Coordinates of C-alpha atoms (C1' of nucleotides) in Angstrom, one line a residue:
Chain A
M3 CA 137.7 95.2 115.3
M4 CA 137.2 98.7 116.6
R5 CA 139.2 100.6 114.1
E6 CA 136.9 103.7 114.3
A7 CA 137.0 103.9 118.1
T8 CA 140.7 103.8 118.9
R9 CA 143.7 105.9 118.2
T10 CA 146.0 103.0 118.0
A11 CA 144.3 100.0 116.4
G12 CA 145.4 99.7 112.8
G13 CA 147.9 102.4 113.3
G14 CA 150.8 100.0 113.2
S15 CA 151.8 99.7 116.8
R16 CA 150.9 96.0 116.7
P17 CA 151.2 93.6 113.9
D18 CA 147.9 93.3 112.0
R19 CA 146.1 90.0 111.9
P20 CA 145.8 88.3 108.6
P21 CA 142.9 90.1 106.8
G22 CA 139.7 88.1 106.6
S23 CA 140.5 85.9 109.6
A24 CA 137.2 85.8 111.5
G25 CA 138.1 84.7 115.0
E26 CA 140.9 85.4 117.3
P27 CA 144.1 83.5 116.6
E28 CA 144.5 80.6 119.0
G29 CA 145.7 81.7 122.4
S30 CA 146.6 85.2 121.3
E31 CA 146.4 88.0 123.9
E32 CA 143.3 90.1 123.7
T33 CA 143.9 93.8 123.5
T34 CA 142.6 96.2 126.1
A35 CA 140.7 97.9 123.4
D36 CA 138.9 94.7 122.5
R37 CA 138.1 93.9 126.2
L38 CA 136.7 97.5 126.5
L39 CA 134.4 97.0 123.5
V40 CA 133.0 93.7 124.8
L41 CA 132.6 95.1 128.3
A42 CA 130.9 98.3 127.1
A43 CA 128.4 96.2 125.1
E44 CA 127.6 94.2 128.2
L45 CA 127.0 97.3 130.4
F46 CA 125.1 99.2 127.7
R47 CA 122.7 96.3 127.4
Q48 CA 122.5 95.8 131.2
K49 CA 122.1 99.3 132.3
G50 CA 121.5 101.4 129.2
Y51 CA 124.0 103.7 127.5
G52 CA 123.0 106.7 129.5
L53 CA 123.4 105.0 132.9
T54 CA 126.7 103.4 132.0
T55 CA 129.6 105.4 133.4
T56 CA 133.2 105.6 132.2
R57 CA 134.1 105.1 135.9
E58 CA 132.5 101.7 135.9
L59 CA 134.1 100.8 132.6
A60 CA 137.5 101.7 133.9
S61 CA 137.1 99.9 137.3
R62 CA 135.8 96.7 135.6
L63 CA 138.8 96.7 133.4
G64 CA 141.1 97.3 136.4
I65 CA 142.5 100.6 135.1
Q66 CA 142.0 104.2 136.0
K67 CA 139.4 106.4 134.3
A68 CA 142.1 108.4 132.5
S69 CA 143.6 105.3 131.1
L70 CA 140.4 104.6 129.2
Y71 CA 141.1 107.5 126.9
H72 CA 144.1 105.8 125.5
H73 CA 141.8 103.1 124.0
M74 CA 138.8 105.2 122.9
R75 CA 138.1 108.8 122.0
G76 CA 134.9 109.0 124.1
K77 CA 132.0 107.0 125.4
E78 CA 129.9 107.5 122.2
D79 CA 132.7 106.0 120.1
L80 CA 132.1 102.7 121.9
L81 CA 128.5 102.7 121.1
F82 CA 129.1 103.5 117.5
A83 CA 131.8 100.9 117.1
I84 CA 129.6 98.3 118.7
S85 CA 126.7 99.1 116.4
M86 CA 128.7 99.0 113.2
E87 CA 130.5 95.8 114.1
S88 CA 127.3 94.1 115.1
L89 CA 125.7 95.0 111.8
R90 CA 128.8 93.9 109.9
R91 CA 128.7 90.5 111.4
I92 CA 125.0 89.8 110.9
T93 CA 125.1 91.0 107.3
E94 CA 128.0 88.8 106.6
A95 CA 126.4 85.7 108.2
V96 CA 123.0 86.1 106.6
T97 CA 124.5 86.9 103.2
A98 CA 126.5 83.7 103.4
A99 CA 123.3 81.8 104.3
R100 CA 121.5 83.3 101.3
D101 CA 124.2 82.3 98.9
S102 CA 124.6 78.7 100.1
A103 CA 121.0 77.4 100.1
D104 CA 118.5 76.2 97.5
A105 CA 115.7 78.6 96.7
D106 CA 113.1 76.8 98.8
R107 CA 115.4 76.5 101.9
R108 CA 116.9 79.9 101.5
L109 CA 114.7 82.0 103.8
H110 CA 114.9 79.3 106.5
A111 CA 118.7 79.3 106.3
M112 CA 118.7 83.1 106.6
I113 CA 116.5 83.0 109.7
M114 CA 118.8 80.5 111.3
A115 CA 121.8 82.6 110.5
H116 CA 120.1 85.8 111.8
M117 CA 119.2 84.2 115.1
E118 CA 122.6 82.5 115.6
T119 CA 124.5 85.8 115.1
A120 CA 122.1 88.0 117.0
L121 CA 122.0 85.8 120.0
R122 CA 125.7 84.9 120.0
D123 CA 126.5 88.6 119.9
Q124 CA 123.6 89.4 122.2
D125 CA 125.2 92.3 124.0
M126 CA 126.4 94.0 120.9
H127 CA 123.3 93.3 118.9
T128 CA 120.9 94.5 121.6
T129 CA 122.9 97.6 122.1
M130 CA 122.9 98.3 118.4
L131 CA 119.1 97.8 118.2
I132 CA 118.0 99.8 121.2
E133 CA 120.6 102.4 122.0
L134 CA 120.7 103.9 118.5
R135 CA 119.0 107.0 119.8
A136 CA 121.9 107.9 121.9
L137 CA 124.2 108.5 119.0
S138 CA 124.8 111.8 117.3
E139 CA 122.6 112.5 114.3
E140 CA 125.3 111.8 111.7
R141 CA 126.3 108.6 113.3
Q142 CA 122.7 107.5 113.7
K143 CA 122.3 108.1 110.0
E144 CA 125.3 105.9 109.3
V145 CA 124.1 103.1 111.5
R146 CA 120.6 103.4 110.0
A147 CA 121.9 103.1 106.5
Q148 CA 123.7 99.8 107.5
R149 CA 120.6 98.6 109.1
D150 CA 118.5 99.4 106.1
A151 CA 120.9 97.6 103.9
Y152 CA 120.7 94.5 106.0
Q153 CA 116.9 94.6 106.0
D154 CA 116.9 94.9 102.2
L155 CA 118.8 91.7 102.1
L156 CA 115.9 90.0 103.8
R157 CA 113.3 91.9 101.9
S158 CA 114.7 91.1 98.5
V159 CA 114.6 87.4 99.2
I160 CA 111.1 87.6 100.6
S161 CA 110.0 89.5 97.6
D162 CA 111.5 86.9 95.3
D163 CA 109.8 84.1 97.2
Q164 CA 106.5 85.9 96.7
S165 CA 107.1 86.2 93.0
A166 CA 107.9 82.5 92.9
G167 CA 104.7 81.6 94.7
R168 CA 106.5 80.3 97.8
L169 CA 105.2 83.1 100.1
R170 CA 101.8 84.6 100.3
G171 CA 101.2 87.7 98.2
D172 CA 98.4 89.4 100.1
I173 CA 100.8 91.1 102.5
G174 CA 103.5 93.3 100.9
A175 CA 107.1 92.2 101.1
E176 CA 107.8 95.3 103.2
Y177 CA 105.4 94.2 106.0
L178 CA 106.3 90.5 105.7
T179 CA 109.9 91.5 106.3
L180 CA 109.0 93.8 109.3
S181 CA 106.9 91.0 110.8
L182 CA 109.8 88.5 110.4
L183 CA 112.2 91.0 112.1
N184 CA 109.6 91.6 114.8
L185 CA 109.5 87.9 115.5
L186 CA 113.2 87.4 115.5
N187 CA 114.5 90.5 117.2
W188 CA 112.4 90.6 120.4
T189 CA 114.1 87.4 121.4
I190 CA 117.1 89.4 122.5
F191 CA 115.1 90.6 125.5
W192 CA 114.4 87.2 127.0
F193 CA 117.0 84.8 125.6
T194 CA 119.6 83.6 128.1
A195 CA 122.4 81.4 127.0
G196 CA 122.4 78.1 128.7
G197 CA 118.6 78.2 129.2
E198 CA 116.3 75.4 128.4
R199 CA 116.4 75.9 124.6
T200 CA 119.4 76.3 122.4
I201 CA 119.7 79.1 119.9
D202 CA 119.1 76.6 117.1
E203 CA 116.0 75.2 118.6
L204 CA 114.6 78.7 119.1
A205 CA 115.5 79.7 115.6
A206 CA 113.8 76.6 114.2
M207 CA 110.7 77.4 116.1
M208 CA 110.6 80.9 114.8
S209 CA 111.1 79.8 111.3
T210 CA 108.2 77.3 111.6
I211 CA 105.9 79.8 113.1
F212 CA 106.7 82.5 110.5
L213 CA 106.4 80.1 107.6
D214 CA 103.6 77.9 108.7
G215 CA 101.8 79.7 111.4
A216 CA 100.5 78.6 114.8
R217 CA 97.1 77.4 113.7
V218 CA 96.3 73.8 113.0
R219 CA 95.7 73.1 109.3
Q220 CA 92.1 72.6 108.3
P221 CA 91.9 69.4 106.3
Chain B
M20 CA 96.4 107.9 137.3
M21 CA 99.7 108.4 139.1
R22 CA 98.7 107.8 142.7
E23 CA 102.1 106.3 143.5
A24 CA 104.1 109.1 142.1
T25 CA 102.6 112.2 143.6
R26 CA 102.2 113.6 147.1
T27 CA 98.9 115.2 146.4
A28 CA 96.9 113.0 144.0
G29 CA 94.2 111.2 145.9
G30 CA 95.2 113.1 149.0
G31 CA 92.0 115.2 149.0
S32 CA 93.3 118.5 147.7
R33 CA 91.2 118.2 144.6
P34 CA 87.8 116.6 144.3
D35 CA 88.2 113.0 143.1
R36 CA 86.8 112.0 139.7
P37 CA 84.0 109.5 139.8
P38 CA 85.7 106.1 140.4
G39 CA 85.8 103.9 137.4
S40 CA 85.5 106.7 134.9
A41 CA 88.0 105.7 132.2
G42 CA 88.7 108.9 130.3
E43 CA 88.9 112.5 131.2
P44 CA 85.7 114.2 131.8
E45 CA 84.7 116.4 128.9
G46 CA 86.7 119.7 128.8
S47 CA 88.1 119.2 132.3
E48 CA 91.4 120.7 133.0
E49 CA 94.4 118.3 133.0
T50 CA 96.5 118.3 136.1
T51 CA 100.2 119.2 135.9
A52 CA 100.9 115.7 137.4
D53 CA 99.1 114.1 134.4
R54 CA 100.9 116.3 131.9
L55 CA 104.2 115.4 133.6
L56 CA 103.5 111.7 133.3
V57 CA 102.7 111.9 129.6
L58 CA 105.7 114.1 128.9
A59 CA 108.0 111.8 130.8
A60 CA 106.9 108.8 128.8
E61 CA 107.5 110.7 125.6
L62 CA 111.0 111.7 126.7
F63 CA 111.9 108.4 128.2
R64 CA 111.0 106.7 124.9
Q65 CA 112.8 109.3 122.8
K66 CA 116.0 109.7 124.7
G67 CA 116.0 106.9 127.2
Y68 CA 115.5 107.2 131.0
G69 CA 119.1 107.8 131.8
L70 CA 119.5 110.6 129.3
T71 CA 116.3 112.4 130.2
T72 CA 116.9 115.2 132.7
T73 CA 114.5 116.7 135.2
R74 CA 115.7 120.0 133.8
E75 CA 114.1 119.2 130.4
L76 CA 111.0 117.9 132.0
A77 CA 110.6 121.2 133.9
S78 CA 111.3 123.4 131.0
R79 CA 109.0 121.5 128.7
L80 CA 106.2 121.9 131.3
G81 CA 107.0 125.6 131.6
I82 CA 107.9 125.5 135.2
Q83 CA 111.1 125.6 137.3
K84 CA 113.0 122.4 138.2
A85 CA 112.1 122.8 141.9
S86 CA 108.4 123.0 141.1
L87 CA 108.6 119.5 139.7
Y88 CA 109.0 118.0 143.1
H89 CA 105.6 119.2 144.1
H90 CA 104.2 116.7 141.5
M91 CA 106.6 113.8 141.9
R92 CA 108.9 112.4 144.6
G93 CA 111.7 111.7 142.1
K94 CA 112.5 110.8 138.6
E95 CA 112.3 107.1 139.2
D96 CA 108.7 107.5 140.5
L97 CA 107.7 108.6 137.0
L98 CA 109.2 105.5 135.4
F99 CA 107.5 103.3 137.9
A100 CA 104.1 105.0 137.5
I101 CA 104.3 104.8 133.7
S102 CA 105.2 101.2 133.8
M103 CA 102.3 100.2 136.1
E104 CA 99.7 102.3 134.4
S105 CA 100.7 100.9 131.0
L106 CA 100.4 97.3 132.2
R107 CA 97.1 98.1 133.9
R108 CA 95.6 99.4 130.7
I109 CA 96.7 96.5 128.4
T110 CA 95.7 93.9 131.0
E111 CA 92.2 95.5 131.2
A112 CA 91.8 95.8 127.4
V113 CA 93.0 92.3 126.6
T114 CA 91.0 90.7 129.4
A115 CA 87.9 92.4 128.0
A116 CA 88.7 91.1 124.6
R117 CA 89.1 87.6 125.9
D118 CA 85.7 87.7 127.6
S119 CA 83.7 89.0 124.7
A120 CA 84.6 86.7 121.9
D121 CA 83.8 83.2 120.8
A122 CA 86.4 80.6 121.4
D123 CA 87.6 80.5 117.8
R124 CA 87.9 84.3 117.5
R125 CA 89.2 84.8 121.0
L126 CA 92.9 84.9 120.3
H127 CA 92.4 87.1 117.3
A128 CA 90.4 89.6 119.4
M129 CA 93.1 89.6 122.0
I130 CA 95.8 90.3 119.5
M131 CA 93.8 93.2 118.2
A132 CA 93.3 94.6 121.7
H133 CA 97.0 94.2 122.5
M134 CA 98.1 96.1 119.5
E135 CA 95.5 98.8 119.8
T136 CA 96.5 99.5 123.4
A137 CA 100.3 99.1 123.0
L138 CA 100.4 101.4 120.0
R139 CA 97.9 104.0 121.3
D140 CA 99.9 104.2 124.5
Q141 CA 103.1 103.9 122.5
D142 CA 105.3 106.1 124.7
M143 CA 104.2 104.6 128.0
H144 CA 104.2 101.1 126.7
T145 CA 107.7 101.3 125.1
T146 CA 109.0 102.9 128.3
M147 CA 107.6 100.1 130.3
L148 CA 109.1 97.5 128.1
I149 CA 112.6 98.8 127.6
E150 CA 113.4 100.9 130.6
L151 CA 112.6 98.3 133.3
R152 CA 116.2 97.9 134.0
A153 CA 116.5 101.5 135.4
L154 CA 114.1 100.8 138.3
S155 CA 115.2 99.8 141.7
E156 CA 115.2 96.1 142.3
E157 CA 112.1 96.0 144.4
R158 CA 110.2 98.0 141.8
Q159 CA 111.5 95.9 139.0
K160 CA 110.1 92.9 140.8
E161 CA 106.7 94.6 141.1
V162 CA 106.6 95.5 137.4
R163 CA 107.8 92.1 136.4
A164 CA 105.0 90.4 138.4
Q165 CA 102.4 92.5 136.6
R166 CA 104.0 91.7 133.3
D167 CA 104.1 88.0 134.0
A168 CA 100.4 88.2 135.0
Y169 CA 99.6 89.8 131.7
Q170 CA 101.6 87.2 129.8
D171 CA 99.8 84.4 131.7
L172 CA 96.6 85.8 130.3
L173 CA 97.8 85.1 126.8
R174 CA 99.4 81.8 127.6
S175 CA 96.3 80.4 129.2
V176 CA 94.2 81.1 126.2
I177 CA 96.9 79.7 123.9
S178 CA 97.1 76.6 126.0
D179 CA 93.3 76.2 125.8
D180 CA 93.4 76.6 122.1
Q181 CA 96.0 73.9 121.9
S182 CA 93.9 71.5 123.9
A183 CA 91.0 72.2 121.8
G184 CA 93.0 71.5 118.6
R185 CA 92.8 75.0 117.3
L186 CA 96.6 75.7 117.7
R187 CA 99.5 73.4 116.9
G188 CA 100.7 71.2 119.7
D189 CA 104.3 70.6 118.6
I190 CA 105.5 73.8 120.2
G191 CA 104.8 74.4 123.8
A192 CA 102.3 77.1 124.9
E193 CA 105.2 78.9 126.6
Y194 CA 107.1 79.4 123.4
L195 CA 104.0 80.0 121.3
T196 CA 103.2 82.8 123.7
L197 CA 106.8 84.2 123.6
S198 CA 106.7 84.1 119.8
L199 CA 103.4 85.9 119.6
L200 CA 104.7 88.6 122.0
N201 CA 107.9 88.9 119.9
L202 CA 105.8 89.5 116.8
L203 CA 103.6 92.1 118.4
N204 CA 106.0 93.9 120.7
W205 CA 108.7 94.9 118.3
T206 CA 106.2 97.0 116.4
I207 CA 106.7 99.7 119.0
F208 CA 110.1 100.4 117.5
W209 CA 108.9 101.3 114.0
F210 CA 105.2 102.2 114.2
T211 CA 104.4 105.8 113.6
A212 CA 100.9 107.1 114.1
G213 CA 99.6 108.6 110.8
G214 CA 101.8 106.3 108.7
E215 CA 100.7 104.3 105.8
R216 CA 99.0 101.7 107.8
T217 CA 96.5 102.1 110.7
I218 CA 97.0 100.2 113.9
D219 CA 94.1 97.9 113.1
E220 CA 95.6 97.0 109.7
L221 CA 98.9 96.2 111.3
A222 CA 97.2 94.2 114.0
A223 CA 95.2 92.2 111.5
M224 CA 98.4 91.4 109.5
M225 CA 100.2 90.2 112.6
S226 CA 97.2 88.1 113.5
T227 CA 97.2 86.5 110.1
I228 CA 100.9 85.8 110.1
F229 CA 100.9 84.4 113.5
L230 CA 97.9 82.1 112.9
D231 CA 98.4 81.1 109.3
G232 CA 102.0 81.8 108.5
A233 CA 103.7 83.5 105.6
R234 CA 104.0 80.4 103.4
V235 CA 101.6 79.7 100.6
R236 CA 99.5 76.6 101.4
Q237 CA 100.3 73.5 99.4
P238 CA 97.2 72.1 97.8
Chain C
dG12 C1' 150.0 102.2 128.4
dT13 C1' 149.1 103.5 132.9
dC14 C1' 149.2 106.7 136.6
dT15 C1' 147.7 111.0 140.0
dA16 C1' 145.3 115.0 140.0
dT17 C1' 141.9 117.9 138.6
dA18 C1' 139.2 120.9 135.5
dC19 C1' 134.7 121.7 134.2
dT20 C1' 129.9 120.5 133.5
dT21 C1' 125.6 118.6 134.6
dC22 C1' 122.9 115.9 137.4
dG23 C1' 118.9 115.1 140.9
dA24 C1' 117.2 117.0 144.8
dT25 C1' 116.4 120.4 148.8
dA26 C1' 115.6 124.9 151.5
dG27 C1' 112.7 128.3 152.3
dA28 C1' 110.2 132.6 150.7
dC29 C1' 106.0 134.0 148.5
Chain D
dG20 C1' 101.8 125.6 143.4
dT21 C1' 105.5 128.2 142.0
dC22 C1' 109.6 130.7 142.6
dT23 C1' 115.1 131.8 143.5
dA24 C1' 119.1 130.0 145.1
dT25 C1' 122.0 126.4 146.0
dC26 C1' 123.9 121.9 147.7
dG27 C1' 126.5 117.8 147.1
dA28 C1' 127.3 114.1 144.1
dA29 C1' 128.5 112.3 139.9
dG30 C1' 129.4 112.8 135.1
dT31 C1' 133.0 113.1 131.0
dA32 C1' 137.2 114.4 129.8
dT33 C1' 142.1 116.5 130.0
dA34 C1' 147.0 117.6 131.7
dG35 C1' 151.2 116.0 132.4
dA36 C1' 154.4 112.7 134.9
dC37 C1' 156.3 108.1 134.7

DNA sequence: GTCTATACTTCGATAGAC
DNA sequence: GTCTATCGAAGTATAGAC
């Protein structure tokens, strides 16, 4: 899960999980490296990358500062690992949605998948989206490339839908895609799990507004 | 402009500008306090509040670190002043738009005003929106109250439009407002002045998508 | 894998002269 | 209003024992 950010993971000190298994095996212990990644995402979202200290990461994990460096190379590695993992997950989920729906339900399914993933991984996803600037230039490039690849996924479908006459053609696919991402992404700032609406309800609303608009149809 | 953040502004050491004058008087010198506020907004957006140093603020202004403290009480004051000023401006602009348009063009006019203000003050506005968490709790409360007041401005109009049958009623005014703000606000992350679209073109697109949706109308 | 101890850097902010 | 000089706190990261 955080291959790039640890010295040990994948290095053979623990038996590997079956490749392709999505979730944690039932009841298995969680590694400190994994807990660190999850905690870092939480703090990065809550306080910002720059104001999150390794001291707090350590104390919240119940270990000493120095012990952290057994599980990561440095603070920036955490941010990078979070960003890449978050993009990997949403790309995977939305690709699956694209491939399993009819043409006229495809975009709706992708919107649902996007929202479900982004809000379920809210800490990681938010961190990826707004703390990009804190990464080194090379790593920013790498994250940006992944992000662009993800957005192309949406754009190509939107573009197809335009060609097929399902979506309006007077606004370019580029800007239709940006608008859709606007609509979906900002939700990370105000969504709270357990609030008055479920993720699926919100996702359905967004899909409706994007596709049909807020205005009442003139007869 | 930054009354709350300086020791001197408004304190009588310089003649006050005529009250109510919006812009700078023609050719007048800009105070160091004003330059500091603008620069801080630029850096806060670019690097984040936590990673922006007073050292860089000073060096970019061409003065010594210590001299900064003649113009501000502390780094956090800058963030607070930026946030409040940004909200003051957008509230003013959108209120004016609300009051000067017919009922059936009102929301469109407010969308245009929102985008024009938010993107023209992109540094300040972005900082206000995403660095809120770095403020002290009391100041966060104050900013949040202003932000809520601004959002109520939009919501009350949206609610009216629903009652009048101009906007769909199957999604509550609360969520229609949140969706609209989603759509508009995320633009701050990708808009660049001088790009291929003007602010007004983008604003018009957003207005169209929000009101009419992306889907082609079925005959 | 965790510890104690600490090196080294950078931070925001202040003192006090001019 | 700006300067030189500096303080004390906090930051990331490392050394080396267990």
